[in-house]
Amino acid sequence: MASDANTCWLKVEPNSVFTVNGLGWYNQNNGSFCRLPLSREKEIAAANPSTWRLSQCPVDARIRFKTDSSQLKLRITPGNDESSRFDMWHMSSVAVSGIDLYIGAPGNQDFWLNTHPKKGSDICDHVFFEKKVCQMREFTLYLPSYTNIKALEIGLDPNAMISAPSDYKHKKPIVIYGTSITQGGCASRCSNSFIGITGRRLNSDVINLGFSGSGNGDELLAELMSQLDASVYIVDPLANMNEYMHRYEKFVNILRSRHPEIPIVLMTEIHFAYEIDDQLESAKKYGLKHKILFETYHKLKESGDKNVYVFDAGAIIKAGGDHPTVDGSHLTDAGFYAIAEKLAPLLENIIKSTGK
Amino acid sequence: MASDANTCWLKVEPNSVFTVNGLGWYNQNNGSFCRLPLSREKEIAAANPSTWRLSQCPVDARIRFKTDSSQLKLRITPGNDESSRFDMWHMSSVAVSGIDLYIGAPGNQDFWLNTHPKKGSDICDHVFFEKKVCQMREFTLYLPSYTNIKALEIGLDPNAMISAPSDYKHKKPIVIYGTSITQGGCASRCSNSFIGITGRRLNSDVINLGFSGSGNGDELLAELMSQLDASVYIVDPLANMNEYMHRYEKFVNILRSRHPEIPIVLMTEIHFAYEIDDQLESAKKYGLKHKILFETYHKLKESGDKNVYVFDAGAIIKAGGDHPTVDGSHLTDAGFYAIAEKLAPLLENIIKSTGK
């Protein structure tokens, strides 16, 4: 705890007053804002260096707390990895590096503000508000989708009350594995990945294991994913699986063998804008990949598995028309909402039916 | 006309093979990609320098043509105004500076690709495609929403057929005046301003006179707007009118006095995310502005005007919940689609009823 004249700075760390959701190995990683276990870095990086690099982007991780502080500030120590991005050609700096603030308990959250990211590796302070009436408010901060964070401190009144946030209605997280699209590319701000939106709609915790360009179905990732208890597993790597589809069934089977009871949702791939020009070739490629998806699904069903589902994202995002992507392949917020609109009720029914 | 070995470069200019829509003074401006008349620069800049600067951003301007070329390239000469932006903290470079390509006739257009903007003032070439089967295709290029373009050349096969594009179903444009939100801030790509989306839905030409931070209801802008024949006028400046509401009624009356028959739609202001925290003060401010809007509306109605309408954007974009803005005030694509979803049918009915 450090203090300025009128602000008390509290570090976000394990066993602090702040609850951190969405990072599966947060305590084991000693509070690193990393989405995979630090102890497995070598193996993960050996399988795919990008997976490791992108695991440092804490998309859909949330810091939650209640406080009656009249001020709320954030001191951000950027990740010092040189590969850490600030913005991209199709994602603004607030989309890549911003932190979104919501007010209200889960199930009743309002987006309020976000940070205005500053380029470089300097520590920077962001004032969300100050001089407000002191009253208990509940906050959720969504961490960046595509950049690294080394450390965070939250600045409150020195005498502020701080207490634990409300529980999610569904405490066990929805855990999703996938691609850049899963990771929230190209949402306009970090909390608008489709699983982030879905989590808010369902009042559920989520863990996002989307890795841009790297959702290649590595067996290792299935093993790591299966370490996480979940209300539902969602398997959404198809856009990155072109030459890796031989891994698909095994990936799913690893999850199923370790967790016979956790529902598994297999997501189809969205359609890309370029497919309008290339309909036969695209349909062939799409068909080949999805043949394997459906074979995996049917084999499980035929073996008596009552907890495996297909979610057809490709039926929602089709080629043609206005196509809700920034660049023909990465969804805009309109695309992410279209997915969440259909995914949320499916997951709600699944979670209800399993009583989790 | 300049030629590389296998590409013929054709300048986009008045009386060329290309049709340019969405720039009200295009011929008079000798083909400048400017949204206001060059001859009035001094007056416009004197009234508000930002209006002039932003008029150089050709949002919702379109270049249209049919060709059987096997290739489509674009040679972009960036605006050399130092104030011309490349990206912004809440808009990526493709959102600010990109050019979107659609294929198909109006009413049946598919988004296909966009340019990958390069920083700096160098001329740059973008290859949309090459080596395609030669067949007649119809194209629409949407020009950037928030940056300047000095010149454009389109690269086609030297022997390509080029012909005029299909007419819009509604040839007279919908003309809208407004703010940064009107200008498409913060759509993920330039063709996703709400009036751009609406134009595609209605198969109508549009002219976007949105000027970020500068929709201050200048009388001069009403005079300029009234130079443009239109199917509908939309008046959408409220977010920039805080201390200028005394201009509002006069602005509307200038349009009405010069065009007794053109329908006028008065748009209410969207609600901003911060209003959740500041409900009483926000409601008061919102109420004061809208009192003037509704007084203007009722006076016209009482005078027998049958062609004035209110479009309540504030009923669509409310404070709270996920709020479809990037930063609490500028809409995401999800927000723009929500507006277009309601605006398009209203405008369709209005245009039908006037037979334009």
XYZ file of C-alpha atoms in Angstrom:
712
model
C 0.000 0.000 0.000
C 1.385 3.366 -1.039
C -0.240 6.722 -0.477
C -0.268 10.078 -2.191
C -1.617 12.977 -0.178
C -5.252 12.025 -0.662
C -5.177 8.720 -2.484
C -4.399 5.317 -1.099
C -2.941 2.988 -3.750
C -3.723 -0.690 -3.307
C -2.012 -3.330 -5.370
C -4.138 -5.867 -7.195
C -2.685 -9.190 -6.054
C -3.773 -12.558 -4.702
C -5.447 -12.364 -1.299
C -5.919 -8.613 -1.638
C -9.234 -6.831 -1.180
C -9.845 -7.204 -4.896
C -11.422 -10.237 -6.533
C -9.849 -11.284 -9.811
C -11.906 -13.400 -12.217
C -11.107 -14.845 -15.592
C -7.499 -15.921 -15.011
C -7.414 -19.656 -14.471
C -4.024 -19.771 -12.756
C -4.023 -16.382 -11.027
C -3.018 -17.535 -7.553
C -0.615 -20.176 -8.809
C 0.962 -17.478 -11.028
C 1.411 -15.217 -7.988
C -0.885 -12.607 -9.423
C 0.550 -12.348 -12.912
C -2.083 -11.150 -15.402
C -1.422 -14.172 -17.556
C -3.998 -16.581 -18.951
C -1.867 -19.734 -18.789
C 0.309 -21.271 -16.041
C 3.745 -19.643 -15.788
C 5.131 -22.993 -14.683
C 4.385 -24.384 -18.154
C 5.892 -21.515 -20.163
C 8.600 -23.586 -21.846
C 6.259 -26.282 -23.058
C 3.627 -23.830 -24.245
C 6.139 -21.619 -26.048
C 7.749 -24.677 -27.613
C 4.392 -25.815 -28.974
C 3.582 -22.320 -30.260
C 5.442 -19.156 -29.206
C 2.451 -16.988 -30.141
C 0.200 -18.830 -27.734
C 2.548 -17.971 -24.913
C 2.951 -14.364 -26.016
C -0.806 -13.874 -26.336
C -1.468 -15.554 -22.998
C 0.020 -12.385 -21.489
C -2.986 -10.402 -22.787
C -5.568 -10.700 -20.006
C -8.723 -10.540 -22.144
C -11.924 -10.968 -20.145
C -10.020 -10.943 -16.858
C -11.882 -8.779 -14.385
C -11.038 -7.001 -11.157
C -14.082 -6.679 -8.956
C -14.835 -4.939 -5.663
C -17.236 -2.715 -3.790
C -16.173 0.565 -2.296
C -17.623 3.795 -0.968
C -14.591 5.762 -2.153
C -15.240 9.241 -3.547
C -12.475 8.594 -6.068
C -11.408 5.733 -8.313
C -8.027 5.802 -9.988
C -5.907 3.229 -11.725
C -2.110 3.049 -11.850
C -1.084 0.899 -14.779
C 2.361 -0.627 -15.202
C 2.420 -1.787 -18.826
C 3.858 -5.157 -19.722
C 7.500 -4.714 -20.624
C 7.448 -7.359 -23.303
C 8.595 -5.653 -26.485
C 6.073 -7.637 -28.446
C 3.249 -6.101 -26.434
C 1.021 -4.126 -28.739
C -0.487 -0.687 -28.274
C -2.862 -0.697 -31.216
C -3.327 -2.505 -34.531
C -4.392 -1.385 -37.987
C -7.910 -2.710 -37.367
C -8.132 -2.148 -33.612
C -7.736 1.248 -31.962
C -5.535 1.804 -28.924
C -8.545 1.691 -26.610
C -9.640 -1.600 -28.210
C -6.184 -3.166 -27.790
C -4.930 -1.544 -24.586
C -7.935 -0.004 -22.854
C -9.508 -1.029 -19.559
C -13.311 -0.809 -19.300
C -15.124 0.184 -16.117
C -18.601 -1.109 -15.304
C -20.681 -0.121 -12.310
C -23.252 -2.367 -10.668
C -23.476 -5.957 -9.529
C -23.201 -8.778 -12.079
C -26.520 -9.127 -13.844
C -27.068 -5.394 -13.544
C -23.886 -3.812 -14.841
C -23.616 -0.513 -16.685
C -20.647 0.394 -18.869
C -19.393 3.722 -17.630
C -15.917 4.704 -18.810
C -12.637 3.392 -20.106
C -8.994 4.348 -19.886
C -7.326 6.463 -22.526
C -4.230 4.345 -23.232
C -0.836 6.019 -23.466
C 1.895 4.616 -25.654
C 5.138 3.462 -24.083
C 6.325 1.582 -21.057
C 5.880 4.338 -18.470
C 3.615 3.761 -15.528
C 0.515 5.857 -16.009
C -2.356 6.912 -13.823
C -5.921 7.093 -14.978
C -8.583 8.960 -13.036
C -11.969 7.317 -13.504
C -13.603 9.735 -11.102
C -13.024 11.808 -8.003
C -15.092 13.953 -5.672
C -18.172 11.763 -5.934
C -20.589 11.353 -3.050
C -19.305 8.552 -0.801
C -21.652 5.606 -1.184
C -21.122 1.904 -1.715
C -20.803 1.104 -5.390
C -19.783 -2.128 -7.067
C -17.190 -2.042 -9.833
C -15.838 -4.367 -12.490
C -12.703 -3.510 -14.453
C -12.149 -5.507 -17.641
C -8.463 -5.885 -18.481
C -7.046 -5.387 -22.000
C -7.725 -7.845 -24.771
C -4.538 -7.521 -26.784
C -1.846 -5.951 -24.611
C 0.099 -6.950 -21.511
C -0.215 -5.537 -18.026
C 2.606 -5.952 -15.540
C 0.951 -4.501 -12.461
C -2.125 -2.604 -11.396
C -2.842 -0.467 -8.383
C -6.209 0.981 -7.557
C -6.409 4.422 -5.976
C -9.163 5.064 -3.441
C -9.843 7.383 -0.507
C -7.460 6.554 2.356
C -10.427 5.802 4.601
C -12.548 4.055 1.965
C -14.543 0.973 2.808
C -13.757 -1.875 0.438
C -15.599 -5.149 0.358
C -15.976 -8.272 -1.727
C -18.071 -8.014 -4.873
C -21.354 -9.853 -5.408
C -21.059 -13.453 -6.504
C -21.846 -14.309 -10.074
C -25.094 -16.224 -10.403
C -23.008 -18.881 -12.156
C -19.742 -19.029 -10.238
C -18.165 -21.753 -12.313
C -16.801 -20.075 -15.410
C -17.712 -20.737 -18.996
C -14.299 -21.668 -20.425
C -13.702 -21.089 -24.115
C -10.752 -22.014 -26.329
C -10.251 -20.435 -29.724
C -8.793 -17.864 -32.086
C -8.355 -14.112 -32.563
C -12.118 -13.812 -32.860
C -12.545 -15.603 -29.530
C -9.903 -13.265 -28.087
C -12.093 -10.303 -29.022
C -10.631 -9.237 -32.366
C -11.907 -6.711 -33.395
C -14.211 -5.528 -30.608
C -14.214 -1.758 -30.162
C -13.347 -2.160 -26.485
C -11.980 -5.024 -24.426
C -15.180 -6.100 -22.699
C -17.014 -6.711 -25.973
C -15.601 -10.087 -26.950
C -18.575 -12.348 -27.584
C -17.834 -14.385 -24.483
C -17.491 -11.193 -22.431
C -20.918 -10.046 -23.598
C -22.328 -13.535 -23.010
C -20.909 -13.623 -19.481
C -22.657 -10.354 -18.653
C -25.937 -11.566 -20.127
C -25.843 -14.811 -18.155
C -24.384 -13.329 -14.975
C -21.593 -15.878 -15.265
C -17.870 -15.934 -14.784
C -15.909 -16.643 -17.991
C -12.354 -17.649 -18.882
C -11.214 -16.698 -22.373
C -8.518 -18.914 -23.873
C -8.629 -17.342 -27.329
C -5.198 -16.925 -28.941
C -4.983 -14.882 -32.112
C -3.813 -17.012 -35.032
C -2.836 -19.728 -32.584
C -5.987 -21.698 -31.879
C -4.324 -24.672 -33.499
C -5.809 -27.373 -31.301
C -2.558 -28.161 -29.496
C -3.079 -31.158 -27.252
C -1.262 -29.241 -24.545
C -3.961 -26.586 -24.583
C -6.671 -29.210 -24.135
C -4.746 -30.569 -21.182
C -4.421 -27.075 -19.668
C -8.067 -26.231 -20.370
C -9.097 -29.433 -18.634
C -7.367 -28.219 -15.464
C -10.113 -25.609 -15.179
C -13.434 -26.533 -13.661
C -16.188 -25.039 -15.785
C -19.929 -24.800 -16.219
C -19.393 -25.331 -19.955
C -16.430 -25.825 -22.254
C -16.639 -24.121 -25.635
C -14.306 -25.304 -28.393
C -13.973 -22.557 -31.018
C -10.651 -22.916 -32.864
C -11.841 -23.760 -36.395
C -10.670 -20.528 -38.039
C -7.091 -21.430 -37.038
C -7.332 -25.181 -37.673
C -6.903 -25.344 -41.451
C -3.939 -27.717 -41.476
C -4.540 -28.938 -37.940
C -7.976 -30.527 -38.145
C -6.414 -33.913 -37.423
C -6.004 -32.628 -33.858
C -9.640 -31.671 -33.402
C -11.222 -34.890 -32.205
C -8.385 -35.582 -29.797
C -8.672 -32.070 -28.357
C -12.345 -32.614 -27.612
C -11.753 -36.121 -26.297
C -9.157 -34.900 -23.815
C -11.728 -32.532 -22.337
C -14.380 -35.230 -22.293
C -12.191 -37.953 -20.810
C -11.113 -35.736 -17.935
C -14.551 -34.249 -17.345
C -17.292 -36.700 -18.277
C -19.972 -34.359 -16.906
C -19.011 -30.892 -18.154
C -21.068 -29.870 -21.194
C -18.995 -29.284 -24.315
C -20.115 -26.891 -27.045
C -18.460 -27.250 -30.451
C -18.578 -23.985 -32.374
C -18.611 -23.812 -36.136
C -16.539 -21.208 -37.928
C -18.039 -17.911 -39.024
C -18.093 -17.174 -42.735
C -15.697 -14.560 -44.068
C -16.480 -11.724 -46.462
C -14.138 -13.014 -49.187
C -16.261 -16.142 -49.549
C -18.685 -14.187 -51.756
C -16.005 -14.201 -54.427
C -14.824 -17.702 -53.923
C -17.941 -19.644 -53.190
C -17.070 -23.111 -54.452
C -13.561 -23.218 -53.024
C -14.707 -21.729 -49.712
C -17.603 -24.115 -49.384
C -15.270 -27.039 -50.012
C -12.755 -25.911 -47.397
C -15.507 -25.079 -44.922
C -17.174 -28.412 -45.573
C -13.993 -30.414 -44.988
C -13.312 -28.802 -41.633
C -16.877 -29.112 -40.464
C -17.125 -32.721 -41.535
C -14.583 -33.434 -38.790
C -16.449 -31.274 -36.297
C -19.704 -33.106 -36.953
C -18.042 -36.523 -36.959
C -16.602 -35.733 -33.541
C -20.016 -34.608 -32.370
C -21.828 -37.667 -33.708
C -19.279 -40.091 -32.310
C -19.739 -38.613 -28.864
C -23.515 -38.661 -29.198
C -23.436 -42.253 -30.378
C -21.268 -43.196 -27.414
C -24.106 -41.962 -25.188
C -22.746 -38.481 -24.435
C -25.741 -36.325 -23.555
C -23.711 -33.216 -22.926
C -22.196 -32.293 -26.245
C -23.678 -29.554 -28.415
C -23.006 -27.731 -31.661
C -23.290 -23.946 -31.783
C -23.528 -22.852 -35.389
C -21.741 -19.489 -35.567
C -21.519 -19.958 -39.330
C -25.298 -19.748 -39.549
C -25.172 -16.370 -37.811
C -22.225 -14.729 -39.587
C -22.587 -15.403 -43.287
C -20.637 -13.980 -46.196
C -22.310 -11.133 -48.048
C -24.351 -8.079 -47.198
C -22.934 -5.641 -44.698
C -20.889 -8.458 -43.068
C -20.221 -7.454 -39.463
C -16.437 -7.553 -39.668
C -13.845 -4.782 -39.706
C -11.644 -6.392 -42.329
C -13.726 -9.222 -43.739
C -12.752 -11.696 -41.046
C -12.641 -10.101 -37.589
C -15.978 -9.228 -36.061
C -17.185 -5.761 -35.173
C -19.244 -5.241 -32.032
C -22.316 -5.806 -34.206
C -20.959 -9.262 -35.063
C -20.073 -10.056 -31.465
C -23.564 -9.085 -30.310
C -25.101 -11.233 -33.034
C -23.136 -14.231 -31.696
C -23.893 -13.499 -28.034
C -27.587 -13.059 -28.825
C -27.792 -16.723 -29.847
C -25.066 -18.192 -27.655
C -26.371 -16.836 -24.345
C -29.744 -18.642 -24.415
C -28.114 -21.913 -25.507
C -25.626 -21.742 -22.642
C -28.326 -20.738 -20.198
C -30.333 -23.828 -21.078
C -27.266 -26.032 -20.867
C -26.211 -24.660 -17.496
C -29.774 -24.957 -16.173
C -30.046 -28.541 -17.334
C -26.867 -29.512 -15.501
C -27.775 -27.526 -12.408
C -24.328 -25.864 -12.292
C -4.573 8.078 -67.896
C -1.248 6.559 -66.962
C -0.203 2.977 -67.517
C 2.108 0.508 -65.849
C 2.982 -2.572 -67.843
C -0.314 -4.317 -67.224
C -2.416 -1.801 -65.357
C -4.193 1.216 -66.712
C -4.584 3.946 -64.089
C -7.651 6.139 -64.442
C -8.082 9.280 -62.417
C -11.299 9.748 -60.478
C -12.501 13.167 -61.613
C -15.624 14.899 -62.881
C -16.855 13.581 -66.218
C -14.664 10.502 -65.912
C -15.926 6.943 -66.286
C -16.500 6.857 -62.536
C -19.642 8.059 -60.806
C -19.068 9.939 -57.571
C -21.927 10.152 -55.074
C -22.185 11.807 -51.709
C -20.262 15.026 -52.408
C -22.743 17.838 -52.895
C -20.387 20.173 -54.718
C -18.158 17.645 -56.498
C -18.316 19.128 -59.985
C -18.274 22.715 -58.785
C -15.213 21.819 -56.660
C -13.471 20.419 -59.752
C -13.363 16.955 -58.268
C -11.999 17.772 -54.831
C -13.044 15.142 -52.265
C -14.513 17.850 -50.099
C -17.986 17.914 -48.578
C -18.538 21.683 -48.779
C -18.068 24.241 -51.575
C -14.445 25.350 -51.975
C -15.720 28.751 -53.077
C -17.079 29.329 -49.567
C -13.963 28.249 -47.647
C -13.296 31.626 -46.042
C -16.798 32.059 -44.705
C -17.049 28.488 -43.464
C -13.639 28.570 -41.781
C -14.448 31.944 -40.232
C -17.644 30.546 -38.737
C -15.841 27.428 -37.468
C -12.369 26.332 -38.634
C -13.092 22.730 -37.625
C -16.079 22.533 -39.928
C -13.863 23.442 -42.846
C -11.103 21.061 -41.796
C -13.543 18.177 -41.358
C -15.278 18.926 -44.649
C -12.099 17.562 -46.246
C -12.937 14.092 -44.877
C -15.143 12.532 -47.556
C -17.288 10.323 -45.302
C -20.016 8.453 -47.177
C -18.712 9.674 -50.529
C -18.721 6.781 -52.973
C -17.015 5.997 -56.254
C -19.126 3.681 -58.352
C -18.637 1.840 -61.638
C -18.977 -1.450 -63.446
C -16.033 -3.184 -65.026
C -14.978 -6.557 -66.338
C -11.371 -5.960 -65.300
C -9.461 -8.947 -63.944
C -7.764 -6.579 -61.502
C -8.825 -3.714 -59.252
C -6.210 -1.463 -57.705
C -6.316 1.889 -56.011
C -3.634 4.586 -56.022
C -4.215 6.906 -53.101
C -2.681 10.361 -52.781
C -3.288 11.304 -49.148
C -4.467 14.781 -48.252
C -1.443 16.918 -47.501
C -3.161 18.888 -44.780
C -1.046 18.426 -41.660
C -4.167 18.237 -39.576
C -5.306 15.173 -41.508
C -5.530 12.239 -39.159
C -4.345 8.680 -39.618
C -6.009 7.123 -36.589
C -7.446 8.190 -33.244
C -7.350 6.693 -29.762
C -10.863 5.307 -30.240
C -10.780 4.680 -33.995
C -8.265 2.412 -35.701
C -6.373 3.445 -38.821
C -8.758 1.464 -41.024
C -11.720 3.182 -39.341
C -10.237 6.658 -39.865
C -8.336 6.261 -43.135
C -9.592 3.081 -44.776
C -11.555 2.731 -47.997
C -14.234 0.005 -48.117
C -15.014 -1.994 -51.242
C -18.481 -3.396 -51.918
C -19.459 -5.570 -54.839
C -22.930 -5.665 -56.362
C -25.563 -3.182 -57.439
C -27.164 -0.871 -54.857
C -29.785 -2.820 -52.978
C -27.686 -5.950 -53.300
C -24.228 -4.964 -52.145
C -21.736 -7.196 -50.364
C -18.854 -5.842 -48.295
C -15.731 -7.467 -49.625
C -12.460 -5.838 -48.593
C -10.874 -2.645 -47.397
C -7.549 -0.897 -47.761
C -4.798 -1.301 -45.214
C -3.907 2.363 -44.598
C -0.269 3.411 -44.499
C 0.890 6.316 -42.394
C 2.445 9.326 -44.063
C 1.944 11.476 -47.105
C 3.379 9.105 -49.705
C 1.215 7.965 -52.559
C 0.350 4.335 -52.002
C -1.138 1.589 -54.097
C -3.612 -0.929 -52.813
C -4.390 -4.133 -54.678
C -7.984 -5.187 -54.071
C -7.648 -8.104 -56.448
C -5.934 -9.293 -59.600
C -6.106 -12.305 -61.880
C -9.843 -12.750 -61.479
C -12.008 -14.115 -64.261
C -13.031 -11.221 -66.522
C -16.733 -10.623 -66.016
C -18.809 -7.509 -65.450
C -18.979 -6.654 -61.781
C -20.345 -3.554 -60.088
C -18.263 -1.835 -57.414
C -18.739 0.829 -54.787
C -15.776 2.340 -52.944
C -16.594 4.233 -49.755
C -14.096 7.004 -49.040
C -12.585 7.636 -45.583
C -14.646 9.041 -42.757
C -11.995 10.970 -40.870
C -9.034 11.599 -43.149
C -8.377 13.603 -46.310
C -7.792 12.295 -49.805
C -6.071 14.465 -52.375
C -6.432 12.237 -55.413
C -7.461 8.746 -56.400
C -6.658 6.641 -59.418
C -8.208 3.292 -60.134
C -6.098 0.594 -61.753
C -7.789 -1.770 -64.205
C -6.843 -3.981 -67.138
C -5.737 -1.807 -70.070
C -8.516 -3.272 -72.196
C -11.162 -3.371 -69.470
C -14.752 -2.443 -70.180
C -15.992 0.213 -67.805
C -19.557 1.397 -67.622
C -21.851 3.481 -65.472
C -23.114 1.918 -62.249
C -26.762 1.080 -61.579
C -28.926 3.951 -60.442
C -29.960 4.103 -56.840
C -33.639 3.335 -56.371
C -33.812 6.724 -54.649
C -31.578 9.005 -56.681
C -32.171 12.118 -54.628
C -29.925 11.832 -51.610
C -30.912 11.762 -47.988
C -28.969 14.764 -46.667
C -28.002 14.792 -43.002
C -26.370 17.497 -40.885
C -24.803 16.715 -37.534
C -21.912 15.833 -35.267
C -19.045 13.360 -34.862
C -21.612 10.610 -34.430
C -23.253 11.588 -37.718
C -19.776 11.625 -39.289
C -19.373 7.980 -38.316
C -17.446 8.220 -35.044
C -16.640 5.509 -34.017
C -17.664 3.037 -36.726
C -15.138 0.244 -37.219
C -14.901 1.076 -40.920
C -15.895 4.085 -42.985
C -19.051 2.703 -44.581
C -20.696 1.965 -41.233
C -21.883 5.430 -40.263
C -25.581 5.102 -39.484
C -26.526 7.063 -42.583
C -24.195 4.909 -44.688
C -25.910 1.763 -43.418
C -29.318 3.385 -43.905
C -28.470 4.362 -47.483
C -27.584 0.749 -48.290
C -30.765 -0.541 -46.677
C -32.956 1.893 -48.611
C -30.995 1.739 -51.860
C -30.637 5.506 -51.641
C -27.949 8.046 -52.250
C -26.860 9.938 -49.113
C -24.874 13.080 -48.333
C -23.266 13.196 -44.906
C -22.718 16.676 -43.469
C -21.613 15.491 -40.034
C -18.739 17.510 -38.556
C -17.089 16.189 -35.420
C -17.551 18.600 -32.515
C -18.758 21.224 -34.962
C -22.436 20.546 -35.523
C -23.151 23.886 -33.921
C -26.142 24.850 -36.021
C -24.336 27.603 -37.931
C -26.831 29.431 -40.106
C -24.293 29.209 -42.913
C -24.497 25.423 -42.824
C -28.277 25.524 -43.132
C -27.869 27.793 -46.137
C -25.339 25.397 -47.706
C -27.440 22.335 -46.885
C -30.423 23.980 -48.538
C -28.434 24.208 -51.784
C -28.723 20.425 -52.008
C -31.850 18.856 -53.387
C -32.798 15.923 -51.192
C -35.379 13.227 -50.618
C -35.209 14.039 -46.898
C -33.264 16.434 -44.706
C -32.153 15.078 -41.348
C -31.126 17.553 -38.657
C -28.937 15.789 -36.083
C -26.663 18.324 -34.365
C -27.973 18.190 -30.774
C -24.872 16.616 -29.215
C -22.874 19.680 -30.335
C -25.561 22.295 -29.634
C -25.216 22.759 -25.872
C -24.627 26.515 -25.920
C -26.019 26.964 -29.429
C -29.612 25.822 -29.073
C -30.770 29.374 -29.792
C -29.735 28.641 -33.400
C -31.784 25.482 -33.730
C -35.166 26.789 -34.823
C -33.630 29.177 -37.319
C -31.531 26.360 -38.797
C -34.637 24.273 -39.401
C -36.607 27.243 -40.688
C -33.955 28.060 -43.288
C -34.318 24.555 -44.704
C -38.092 24.764 -44.607
C -38.370 28.225 -46.129
C -36.182 27.280 -49.082
C -37.735 23.851 -49.559
C -41.377 23.838 -48.492
C -41.836 20.278 -49.794
C -38.739 18.389 -48.638
C -39.460 16.280 -45.545
C -37.417 17.286 -42.508
C -36.533 14.805 -39.764
C -35.430 16.234 -36.424
C -33.244 13.763 -34.542
C -33.020 13.673 -30.785
C -29.672 13.167 -29.101
C -28.518 9.733 -28.003
C -27.922 9.206 -24.302
C -24.342 8.908 -23.091
C -22.925 6.321 -20.709
C -21.962 8.891 -18.052
C -25.618 9.777 -17.574
C -26.014 6.726 -15.313
C -23.952 8.584 -12.734
C -25.443 11.964 -13.233
C -29.077 11.284 -13.830
C -30.727 14.455 -12.550
C -28.267 16.890 -14.101
C -28.225 14.963 -17.396
C -31.987 14.776 -17.591
C -32.211 18.515 -16.993
C -29.693 19.335 -19.716
C -31.257 16.830 -22.102
C -34.708 18.183 -21.346
C -33.737 21.789 -22.012
C -32.268 21.005 -25.416
C -35.148 18.818 -26.448
C -37.732 21.342 -25.310
C -36.430 23.534 -28.134
C -36.443 20.642 -30.596
C -40.062 19.820 -29.793
C -41.130 23.469 -29.796
C -39.653 23.798 -33.276
C -41.465 20.648 -34.342
C -44.814 21.713 -32.887
C -44.622 25.206 -34.352
C -44.083 23.745 -37.799
C -46.900 21.244 -37.321
C -49.222 23.977 -36.096
C -48.356 26.087 -39.131
C -49.699 23.230 -41.262
C -46.382 21.558 -42.120
C -47.174 17.936 -42.923
C -43.604 16.993 -43.664
C -41.740 17.383 -40.412
C -40.910 14.392 -38.228
C -39.068 13.545 -35.040
C -36.726 10.554 -34.959
C -36.029 9.642 -31.357
C -32.444 8.359 -31.296
C -32.454 8.918 -27.539
C -35.103 6.217 -27.184
C -32.788 3.773 -28.970
C -29.450 4.574 -27.331
C -30.032 4.885 -23.606
C -27.528 5.189 -20.789
C -26.778 1.989 -18.920
C -26.256 -1.661 -19.735
C -23.658 -2.542 -22.315
C -24.106 0.881 -23.988
C -23.065 0.540 -27.628
C -20.331 3.165 -27.561
C -16.556 2.864 -27.652
C -15.918 5.577 -25.093
C -19.306 6.283 -23.561
C -20.356 8.730 -26.255
C -19.326 7.578 -29.749
C -21.256 4.660 -31.157
C -19.847 1.265 -32.047
C -21.128 -0.539 -35.123
C -23.703 -2.156 -32.827
C -24.997 1.323 -31.973
C -25.010 2.444 -35.594
C -26.970 -0.638 -36.634
C -29.456 -0.040 -33.820
C -30.066 3.476 -35.183
C -30.268 2.368 -38.828
C -32.676 -0.428 -37.900
C -35.257 2.157 -36.825
C -34.313 5.047 -39.096
C -34.486 3.120 -42.381
C -38.189 2.185 -42.159
C -39.143 5.715 -41.080
C -37.298 7.225 -44.037
C -38.708 4.629 -46.391
C -42.238 5.569 -45.394
C -41.469 9.261 -45.688
C -39.892 8.907 -49.123
C -42.765 6.710 -50.304
C -45.337 9.199 -49.087
C -43.706 12.025 -51.032
C -43.168 9.882 -54.111
C -39.501 10.950 -54.379
